[in-house]
Amino acid sequence: MNYIWLGMMLLGIGFSCCNGTLDQLSQAMMNSCGDAISFVLEMAGVMGMWSGLMNVAQKTGLIHAMTGLFRPLTRRLFPQIRSEETISAMVMSFAANLMGAGNSATVFSLKAMELLDRDNDGRPVASDAMCMFLVMNMYMVQLIPMTVLKLRQDAGSVYPESIVIPAALVELVTMAAAILLCRLLERRGREGGM
Amino acid sequence: MSECFRWISVMFVPFMCAGILGYGLWKRAPVYEYFTEGVREGLEAAVTMLPFLMAIFLGLETLTASGAMELLELLAKPLLRFFGIPEQLAPLILLRPVSGSGSLAVLEETLEAVGPDSFVGRAACILSGSCETVFYVIGMYFSVTSVKKIRHCLPIGLLCYAIGVLGAVWVCRIL
């Protein structure tokens, strides 16, 4: 993470020097700090709400019932994860992503990452389950790409939905690739003594 | 059809909410207390996230605002041509990994320029769905953890990105 971030910052500043866009850059840098704050504020509300609801679901035992349903699937994908709380957060996150629920999906994903971190005992090296969850979530099939449909409609498309099925197909392929690659690389990582 | 999609998407939040609360009522649980307790945890998580998000926002913005993207575009064009990817897709392909809102703006421009039902327009739409904001997601997800070494997340993210791009173009060519 350290080097990725450093790379982005220094590359950006370096290029800006060459391009003579330093004034725009400094403007953009200041703006992005404000953006980060407003993004978190926006997210905080949604996060609070879902966190509250999930707490209800957990304490009433709904989560326990739900995770039982997904056990066979999650056991294969995340063999090391036993915690029901973690599994339910991951399942919810997948569901929200599938439905294209935007911010709610992000909230569940972050919750799941937090719990995965706890299951990983806060170690500085990402666990297999974290990587698997991240890439799966990243390339999750989205059944209803609302924003894209809206953009197509606005642009005057005759048939905005024509992309839904091909898009789902492509996404299915990328998701399968993501899962397979993740399995492959996590095995290699372990043999390499990670 | 479009109407139906919108409904499913709109229904997700209220129905989940009703389901959870209904179950609580059935179990006669102190739902209100549980809810407020959970909200507190959620807000705390939001605050812990902030420093990391600030870093990732700043990094991505620095990269996009510096004009490094335009140079990348120039470098990427021969590569894209080699794979048979239309040149008009270049800005979208390059911006998508680093900025969700930025790439949506580019998608809008692309659709207006080439028309939403053209080959390029359709490919652009599918691409926006199948390719993800890789850097942004990785930065944000790990911001809530204590992880410093992200192992194979970035290579897989980028590799699948390439698969998504190729898939989007090919599927439009076939269908």
GROMACS .gro file of C-alpha atoms in nm:
model
  369
    1MET     CA    1   0.000   0.000   0.000
    2ASN     CA    2   0.283   0.231   0.096
    3TYR     CA    3   0.452   0.212  -0.243
    4ILE     CA    4   0.131   0.227  -0.442
    5TRP     CA    5   0.038   0.548  -0.269
    6LEU     CA    6   0.383   0.700  -0.293
    7GLY     CA    7   0.391   0.606  -0.660
    8MET     CA    8   0.061   0.778  -0.730
    9MET     CA    9   0.156   1.097  -0.547
   10LEU     CA   10   0.506   1.135  -0.686
   11LEU     CA   11   0.416   1.032  -1.040
   12GLY     CA   12   0.131   1.279  -1.038
   13ILE     CA   13   0.340   1.565  -0.910
   14GLY     CA   14   0.625   1.478  -1.146
   15PHE     CA   15   0.402   1.472  -1.453
   16SER     CA   16   0.238   1.790  -1.349
   17CYS     CA   17   0.575   1.964  -1.341
   18CYS     CA   18   0.650   1.848  -1.696
   19ASN     CA   19   0.306   1.940  -1.824
   20GLY     CA   20   0.291   2.279  -1.661
   21THR     CA   21  -0.040   2.199  -1.494
   22LEU     CA   22   0.077   2.271  -1.142
   23ASP     CA   23  -0.190   2.531  -1.071
   24GLN     CA   24  -0.467   2.288  -1.166
   25LEU     CA   25  -0.298   2.018  -0.966
   26SER     CA   26  -0.278   2.214  -0.644
   27GLN     CA   27  -0.641   2.311  -0.688
   28ALA     CA   28  -0.740   1.949  -0.744
   29MET     CA   29  -0.540   1.830  -0.445
   30MET     CA   30  -0.715   2.072  -0.213
   31ASN     CA   31  -1.053   1.978  -0.357
   32SER     CA   32  -0.994   1.608  -0.315
   33CYS     CA   33  -0.938   1.652   0.058
   34GLY     CA   34  -1.277   1.816   0.084
   35ASP     CA   35  -1.426   1.542  -0.133
   36ALA     CA   36  -1.293   1.277   0.102
   37ILE     CA   37  -1.462   1.443   0.397
   38SER     CA   38  -1.795   1.486   0.222
   39PHE     CA   39  -1.780   1.130   0.095
   40VAL     CA   40  -1.730   0.998   0.447
   41LEU     CA   41  -2.008   1.219   0.581
   42GLU     CA   42  -2.239   1.089   0.312
   43MET     CA   43  -2.136   0.732   0.382
   44ALA     CA   44  -2.155   0.772   0.759
   45GLY     CA   45  -2.532   0.802   0.751
   46VAL     CA   46  -2.578   0.492   0.538
   47MET     CA   47  -2.319   0.308   0.741
   48GLY     CA   48  -2.493   0.398   1.062
   49MET     CA   49  -2.827   0.277   0.935
   50TRP     CA   50  -2.708  -0.058   0.804
   51SER     CA   51  -2.487  -0.113   1.101
   52GLY     CA   52  -2.791  -0.060   1.322
   53LEU     CA   53  -3.008  -0.293   1.119
   54MET     CA   54  -2.741  -0.560   1.105
   55ASN     CA   55  -2.703  -0.540   1.480
   56VAL     CA   56  -3.075  -0.609   1.509
   57ALA     CA   57  -3.048  -0.899   1.266
   58GLN     CA   58  -2.757  -1.044   1.456
   59LYS     CA   59  -2.900  -1.018   1.804
   60THR     CA   60  -3.233  -1.160   1.697
   61GLY     CA   61  -3.065  -1.460   1.540
   62LEU     CA   62  -3.164  -1.383   1.182
   63ILE     CA   63  -2.804  -1.383   1.073
   64HIS     CA   64  -2.750  -1.723   1.223
   65ALA     CA   65  -3.036  -1.860   1.017
   66MET     CA   66  -2.921  -1.687   0.700
   67THR     CA   67  -2.558  -1.796   0.710
   68GLY     CA   68  -2.667  -2.157   0.745
   69LEU     CA   69  -2.822  -2.123   0.402
   70PHE     CA   70  -2.500  -2.008   0.240
   71ARG     CA   71  -2.268  -2.237   0.432
   72PRO     CA   72  -2.196  -2.481   0.148
   73LEU     CA   73  -2.088  -2.197  -0.079
   74THR     CA   74  -1.889  -1.990   0.166
   75ARG     CA   75  -1.710  -2.293   0.308
   76ARG     CA   76  -1.557  -2.357  -0.031
   77LEU     CA   77  -1.462  -1.998  -0.101
   78PHE     CA   78  -1.345  -1.900   0.243
   79PRO     CA   79  -1.234  -2.220   0.414
   80GLN     CA   80  -1.061  -2.041   0.702
   81ILE     CA   81  -1.350  -1.823   0.805
   82ARG     CA   82  -1.566  -1.967   1.081
   83SER     CA   83  -1.724  -1.654   1.225
   84GLU     CA   84  -2.092  -1.625   1.137
   85GLU     CA   85  -2.082  -1.251   1.164
   86THR     CA   86  -1.811  -1.229   0.902
   87ILE     CA   87  -1.984  -1.466   0.664
   88SER     CA   88  -2.312  -1.282   0.690
   89ALA     CA   89  -2.146  -0.948   0.622
   90MET     CA   90  -1.980  -1.095   0.314
   91VAL     CA   91  -2.304  -1.251   0.190
   92MET     CA   92  -2.489  -0.924   0.240
   93SER     CA   93  -2.218  -0.740   0.056
   94PHE     CA   94  -2.241  -0.977  -0.241
   95ALA     CA   95  -2.619  -0.943  -0.244
   96ALA     CA   96  -2.607  -0.565  -0.231
   97ASN     CA   97  -2.352  -0.557  -0.511
   98LEU     CA   98  -2.561  -0.795  -0.719
   99MET     CA   99  -2.860  -0.564  -0.683
  100GLY     CA  100  -2.652  -0.258  -0.757
  101ALA     CA  101  -2.732  -0.097  -0.422
  102GLY     CA  102  -2.441   0.149  -0.441
  103ASN     CA  103  -2.355   0.294  -0.103
  104SER     CA  104  -2.521   0.014   0.091
  105ALA     CA  105  -2.299  -0.232  -0.091
  106THR     CA  106  -1.991  -0.033   0.006
  107VAL     CA  107  -2.098  -0.030   0.368
  108PHE     CA  108  -2.136  -0.406   0.384
  109SER     CA  109  -1.807  -0.456   0.207
  110LEU     CA  110  -1.627  -0.237   0.458
  111LYS     CA  111  -1.798  -0.411   0.747
  112ALA     CA  112  -1.691  -0.746   0.606
  113MET     CA  113  -1.333  -0.627   0.562
  114GLU     CA  114  -1.328  -0.507   0.921
  115LEU     CA  115  -1.446  -0.847   1.045
  116LEU     CA  116  -1.204  -1.029   0.818
  117ASP     CA  117  -0.931  -0.818   0.971
  118ARG     CA  118  -1.045  -0.926   1.315
  119ASP     CA  119  -1.041  -1.291   1.207
  120ASN     CA  120  -0.690  -1.229   1.077
  121ASP     CA  121  -0.592  -1.102   1.424
  122GLY     CA  122  -0.501  -0.763   1.279
  123ARG     CA  123  -0.194  -0.904   1.106
  124PRO     CA  124  -0.024  -0.673   0.855
  125VAL     CA  125  -0.043  -0.933   0.577
  126ALA     CA  126  -0.377  -0.978   0.400
  127SER     CA  127  -0.538  -1.318   0.458
  128ASP     CA  128  -0.646  -1.549   0.176
  129ALA     CA  129  -1.007  -1.479   0.262
  130MET     CA  130  -0.955  -1.103   0.240
  131CYS     CA  131  -0.807  -1.127  -0.107
  132MET     CA  132  -1.078  -1.365  -0.222
  133PHE     CA  133  -1.350  -1.144  -0.083
  134LEU     CA  134  -1.202  -0.832  -0.235
  135VAL     CA  135  -1.159  -0.963  -0.586
  136MET     CA  136  -1.496  -1.138  -0.581
  137ASN     CA  137  -1.669  -0.826  -0.467
  138MET     CA  138  -1.482  -0.612  -0.713
  139TYR     CA  139  -1.587  -0.830  -1.006
  140MET     CA  140  -1.928  -0.928  -0.873
  141VAL     CA  141  -2.193  -0.964  -1.140
  142GLN     CA  142  -2.428  -0.671  -1.130
  143LEU     CA  143  -2.779  -0.768  -1.232
  144ILE     CA  144  -2.910  -0.416  -1.255
  145PRO     CA  145  -2.656  -0.157  -1.370
  146MET     CA  146  -2.886   0.134  -1.281
  147THR     CA  147  -2.644   0.421  -1.346
  148VAL     CA  148  -2.539   0.292  -1.687
  149LEU     CA  149  -2.901   0.234  -1.789
  150LYS     CA  150  -2.984   0.587  -1.685
  151LEU     CA  151  -2.695   0.729  -1.885
  152ARG     CA  152  -2.803   0.531  -2.191
  153GLN     CA  153  -3.156   0.658  -2.160
  154ASP     CA  154  -3.037   1.015  -2.125
  155ALA     CA  155  -2.823   0.975  -2.435
  156GLY     CA  156  -3.134   0.875  -2.628
  157SER     CA  157  -3.082   0.502  -2.666
  158VAL     CA  158  -3.361   0.319  -2.850
  159TYR     CA  159  -3.316   0.013  -2.637
  160PRO     CA  160  -3.123   0.092  -2.315
  161GLU     CA  161  -3.156  -0.258  -2.171
  162SER     CA  162  -2.983  -0.424  -2.465
  163ILE     CA  163  -2.655  -0.422  -2.273
  164VAL     CA  164  -2.781  -0.593  -1.957
  165ILE     CA  165  -2.744  -0.953  -2.068
  166PRO     CA  166  -2.412  -0.920  -2.254
  167ALA     CA  167  -2.276  -0.721  -1.960
  168ALA     CA  168  -2.381  -0.991  -1.715
  169LEU     CA  169  -2.213  -1.251  -1.936
  170VAL     CA  170  -1.885  -1.062  -1.945
  171GLU     CA  171  -1.904  -1.001  -1.573
  172LEU     CA  172  -1.963  -1.369  -1.512
  173VAL     CA  173  -1.646  -1.448  -1.705
  174THR     CA  174  -1.438  -1.187  -1.521
  175MET     CA  175  -1.570  -1.304  -1.186
  176ALA     CA  176  -1.486  -1.665  -1.263
  177ALA     CA  177  -1.140  -1.554  -1.374
  178ALA     CA  178  -1.097  -1.352  -1.056
  179ILE     CA  179  -1.187  -1.647  -0.833
  180LEU     CA  180  -0.964  -1.889  -1.023
  181LEU     CA  181  -0.668  -1.652  -1.028
  182CYS     CA  182  -0.709  -1.582  -0.661
  183ARG     CA  183  -0.705  -1.955  -0.579
  184LEU     CA  184  -0.398  -2.001  -0.795
  185LEU     CA  185  -0.204  -1.711  -0.647
  186GLU     CA  186  -0.291  -1.779  -0.287
  187ARG     CA  187  -0.152  -2.128  -0.322
  188ARG     CA  188   0.166  -1.993  -0.476
  189GLY     CA  189   0.194  -1.730  -0.203
  190ARG     CA  190   0.180  -1.997   0.065
  191GLU     CA  191   0.444  -2.213  -0.099
  192GLY     CA  192   0.664  -1.907  -0.126
  193GLY     CA  193   0.661  -1.890   0.251
  194MET     CA  194   0.436  -1.587   0.292
  195MET     CA  195  -3.831  -0.373  -1.876
  196SER     CA  196  -3.644  -0.065  -1.760
  197GLU     CA  197  -3.924   0.005  -1.515
  198CYS     CA  198  -3.899  -0.346  -1.378
  199PHE     CA  199  -3.524  -0.316  -1.323
  200ARG     CA  200  -3.572   0.010  -1.141
  201TRP     CA  201  -3.823  -0.150  -0.909
  202ILE     CA  202  -3.601  -0.438  -0.812
  203SER     CA  203  -3.320  -0.196  -0.739
  204VAL     CA  204  -3.544   0.038  -0.541
  205MET     CA  205  -3.699  -0.246  -0.345
  206PHE     CA  206  -3.374  -0.381  -0.207
  207VAL     CA  207  -3.328  -0.138   0.080
  208PRO     CA  208  -3.686  -0.108   0.212
  209PHE     CA  209  -3.749  -0.483   0.186
  210MET     CA  210  -3.430  -0.578   0.365
  211CYS     CA  211  -3.518  -0.326   0.631
  212ALA     CA  212  -3.872  -0.455   0.675
  213GLY     CA  213  -3.751  -0.814   0.681
  214ILE     CA  214  -3.498  -0.754   0.956
  215LEU     CA  215  -3.731  -0.545   1.170
  216GLY     CA  216  -4.020  -0.784   1.116
  217TYR     CA  217  -3.807  -1.074   1.233
  218GLY     CA  218  -3.714  -0.869   1.540
  219LEU     CA  219  -4.079  -0.808   1.616
  220TRP     CA  220  -4.157  -1.177   1.578
  221LYS     CA  221  -3.877  -1.261   1.824
  222ARG     CA  222  -3.995  -0.982   2.059
  223ALA     CA  223  -3.648  -0.832   2.073
  224PRO     CA  224  -3.567  -0.475   2.187
  225VAL     CA  225  -3.517  -0.369   1.827
  226TYR     CA  226  -3.482   0.001   1.898
  227GLU     CA  227  -3.194  -0.052   2.142
  228TYR     CA  228  -3.013  -0.292   1.911
  229PHE     CA  229  -3.049  -0.049   1.625
  230THR     CA  230  -2.903   0.252   1.807
  231GLU     CA  231  -2.622   0.040   1.946
  232GLY     CA  232  -2.533  -0.072   1.595
  233VAL     CA  233  -2.547   0.283   1.462
  234ARG     CA  234  -2.281   0.387   1.712
  235GLU     CA  235  -2.047   0.116   1.585
  236GLY     CA  236  -2.113   0.217   1.226
  237LEU     CA  237  -2.031   0.581   1.292
  238GLU     CA  238  -1.712   0.489   1.469
  239ALA     CA  239  -1.608   0.284   1.167
  240ALA     CA  240  -1.677   0.581   0.941
  241VAL     CA  241  -1.445   0.800   1.145
  242THR     CA  242  -1.162   0.545   1.145
  243MET     CA  243  -1.193   0.521   0.769
  244LEU     CA  244  -1.145   0.888   0.704
  245PRO     CA  245  -0.763   0.924   0.716
  246PHE     CA  246  -0.715   0.636   0.474
  247LEU     CA  247  -0.981   0.760   0.240
  248MET     CA  248  -0.822   1.103   0.244
  249ALA     CA  249  -0.496   0.944   0.134
  250ILE     CA  250  -0.654   0.749  -0.149
  251PHE     CA  251  -0.863   1.042  -0.273
  252LEU     CA  252  -0.558   1.263  -0.270
  253GLY     CA  253  -0.342   1.009  -0.451
  254LEU     CA  254  -0.593   0.936  -0.725
  255GLU     CA  255  -0.674   1.302  -0.777
  256THR     CA  256  -0.308   1.392  -0.802
  257LEU     CA  257  -0.261   1.128  -1.067
  258THR     CA  258  -0.563   1.226  -1.276
  259ALA     CA  259  -0.524   1.603  -1.247
  260SER     CA  260  -0.157   1.600  -1.340
  261GLY     CA  261  -0.222   1.504  -1.697
  262ALA     CA  262  -0.039   1.175  -1.654
  263MET     CA  263  -0.350   1.011  -1.796
  264GLU     CA  264  -0.316   1.184  -2.131
  265LEU     CA  265   0.037   1.058  -2.168
  266LEU     CA  266  -0.075   0.708  -2.075
  267GLU     CA  267  -0.347   0.736  -2.336
  268LEU     CA  268  -0.088   0.811  -2.601
  269LEU     CA  269   0.121   0.515  -2.493
  270ALA     CA  270  -0.177   0.282  -2.471
  271LYS     CA  271  -0.317   0.348  -2.817
  272PRO     CA  272  -0.091   0.111  -3.012
  273LEU     CA  273  -0.158  -0.160  -2.755
  274LEU     CA  274  -0.532  -0.110  -2.782
  275ARG     CA  275  -0.514  -0.122  -3.159
  276PHE     CA  276  -0.327  -0.448  -3.137
  277PHE     CA  277  -0.613  -0.605  -2.943
  278GLY     CA  278  -0.876  -0.458  -3.173
  279ILE     CA  279  -1.015  -0.220  -2.915
  280PRO     CA  280  -1.163   0.099  -3.061
  281GLU     CA  281  -0.957   0.408  -2.984
  282GLN     CA  282  -1.258   0.602  -2.859
  283LEU     CA  283  -1.264   0.373  -2.559
  284ALA     CA  284  -0.913   0.468  -2.447
  285PRO     CA  285  -1.003   0.751  -2.205
  286LEU     CA  286  -1.268   0.536  -2.040
  287ILE     CA  287  -1.041   0.233  -2.008
  288LEU     CA  288  -0.765   0.437  -1.849
  289LEU     CA  289  -0.976   0.644  -1.614
  290ARG     CA  290  -1.202   0.365  -1.489
  291PRO     CA  291  -0.948   0.197  -1.254
  292VAL     CA  292  -0.883   0.518  -1.064
  293SER     CA  293  -1.209   0.709  -1.060
  294GLY     CA  294  -1.570   0.593  -1.052
  295SER     CA  295  -1.736   0.931  -1.089
  296GLY     CA  296  -1.476   1.051  -1.339
  297SER     CA  297  -1.526   0.749  -1.561
  298LEU     CA  298  -1.903   0.794  -1.553
  299ALA     CA  299  -1.856   1.145  -1.682
  300VAL     CA  300  -1.634   1.007  -1.958
  301LEU     CA  301  -1.895   0.742  -2.038
  302GLU     CA  302  -2.156   1.014  -2.074
  303GLU     CA  303  -1.935   1.207  -2.314
  304THR     CA  304  -1.854   0.894  -2.513
  305LEU     CA  305  -2.222   0.803  -2.545
  306GLU     CA  306  -2.305   1.151  -2.665
  307ALA     CA  307  -2.022   1.144  -2.918
  308VAL     CA  308  -2.079   0.800  -3.071
  309GLY     CA  309  -2.443   0.727  -2.983
  310PRO     CA  310  -2.556   0.478  -2.719
  311ASP     CA  311  -2.659   0.207  -2.965
  312SER     CA  312  -2.342   0.205  -3.172
  313PHE     CA  313  -2.076  -0.061  -3.135
  314VAL     CA  314  -1.845   0.167  -2.938
  315GLY     CA  315  -2.129   0.300  -2.725
  316ARG     CA  316  -2.245  -0.046  -2.626
  317ALA     CA  317  -1.894  -0.163  -2.558
  318ALA     CA  318  -1.839   0.143  -2.338
  319CYS     CA  319  -2.150   0.064  -2.134
  320ILE     CA  320  -2.061  -0.300  -2.086
  321LEU     CA  321  -1.708  -0.205  -1.999
  322SER     CA  322  -1.830   0.030  -1.727
  323GLY     CA  323  -2.012  -0.262  -1.571
  324SER     CA  324  -1.751  -0.533  -1.611
  325CYS     CA  325  -1.446  -0.327  -1.517
  326GLU     CA  326  -1.398  -0.195  -1.172
  327THR     CA  327  -1.237   0.098  -1.000
  328VAL     CA  328  -0.950  -0.126  -0.896
  329PHE     CA  329  -0.724   0.120  -0.713
  330TYR     CA  330  -1.010   0.292  -0.544
  331VAL     CA  331  -1.168  -0.032  -0.417
  332ILE     CA  332  -0.838  -0.168  -0.289
  333GLY     CA  333  -0.756   0.156  -0.113
  334MET     CA  334  -1.095   0.184   0.045
  335TYR     CA  335  -1.138  -0.178   0.150
  336PHE     CA  336  -0.801  -0.204   0.315
  337SER     CA  337  -0.851   0.133   0.484
  338VAL     CA  338  -1.060  -0.034   0.755
  339THR     CA  339  -0.804  -0.308   0.820
  340SER     CA  340  -0.454  -0.312   0.965
  341VAL     CA  341  -0.316  -0.478   0.651
  342LYS     CA  342   0.004  -0.336   0.501
  343LYS     CA  343   0.083  -0.614   0.252
  344ILE     CA  344  -0.202  -0.666   0.010
  345ARG     CA  345  -0.046  -0.970  -0.163
  346HIS     CA  346  -0.207  -1.069  -0.492
  347CYS     CA  347  -0.503  -0.828  -0.482
  348LEU     CA  348  -0.359  -0.569  -0.718
  349PRO     CA  349  -0.228  -0.806  -0.989
  350ILE     CA  350  -0.560  -0.992  -0.997
  351GLY     CA  351  -0.753  -0.668  -1.003
  352LEU     CA  352  -0.559  -0.544  -1.303
  353LEU     CA  353  -0.553  -0.874  -1.487
  354CYS     CA  354  -0.927  -0.916  -1.455
  355TYR     CA  355  -0.962  -0.558  -1.568
  356ALA     CA  356  -0.794  -0.651  -1.893
  357ILE     CA  357  -1.020  -0.954  -1.925
  358GLY     CA  358  -1.319  -0.728  -1.868
  359VAL     CA  359  -1.209  -0.486  -2.140
  360LEU     CA  360  -1.148  -0.760  -2.394
  361GLY     CA  361  -1.469  -0.936  -2.298
  362ALA     CA  362  -1.674  -0.619  -2.339
  363VAL     CA  363  -1.536  -0.554  -2.687
  364TRP     CA  364  -1.567  -0.913  -2.803
  365VAL     CA  365  -1.917  -0.962  -2.677
  366CYS     CA  366  -2.029  -0.651  -2.868
  367ARG     CA  367  -1.861  -0.781  -3.180
  368ILE     CA  368  -2.040  -1.115  -3.159
  369LEU     CA  369  -2.386  -1.005  -3.045
   0.00000   0.00000   0.00000
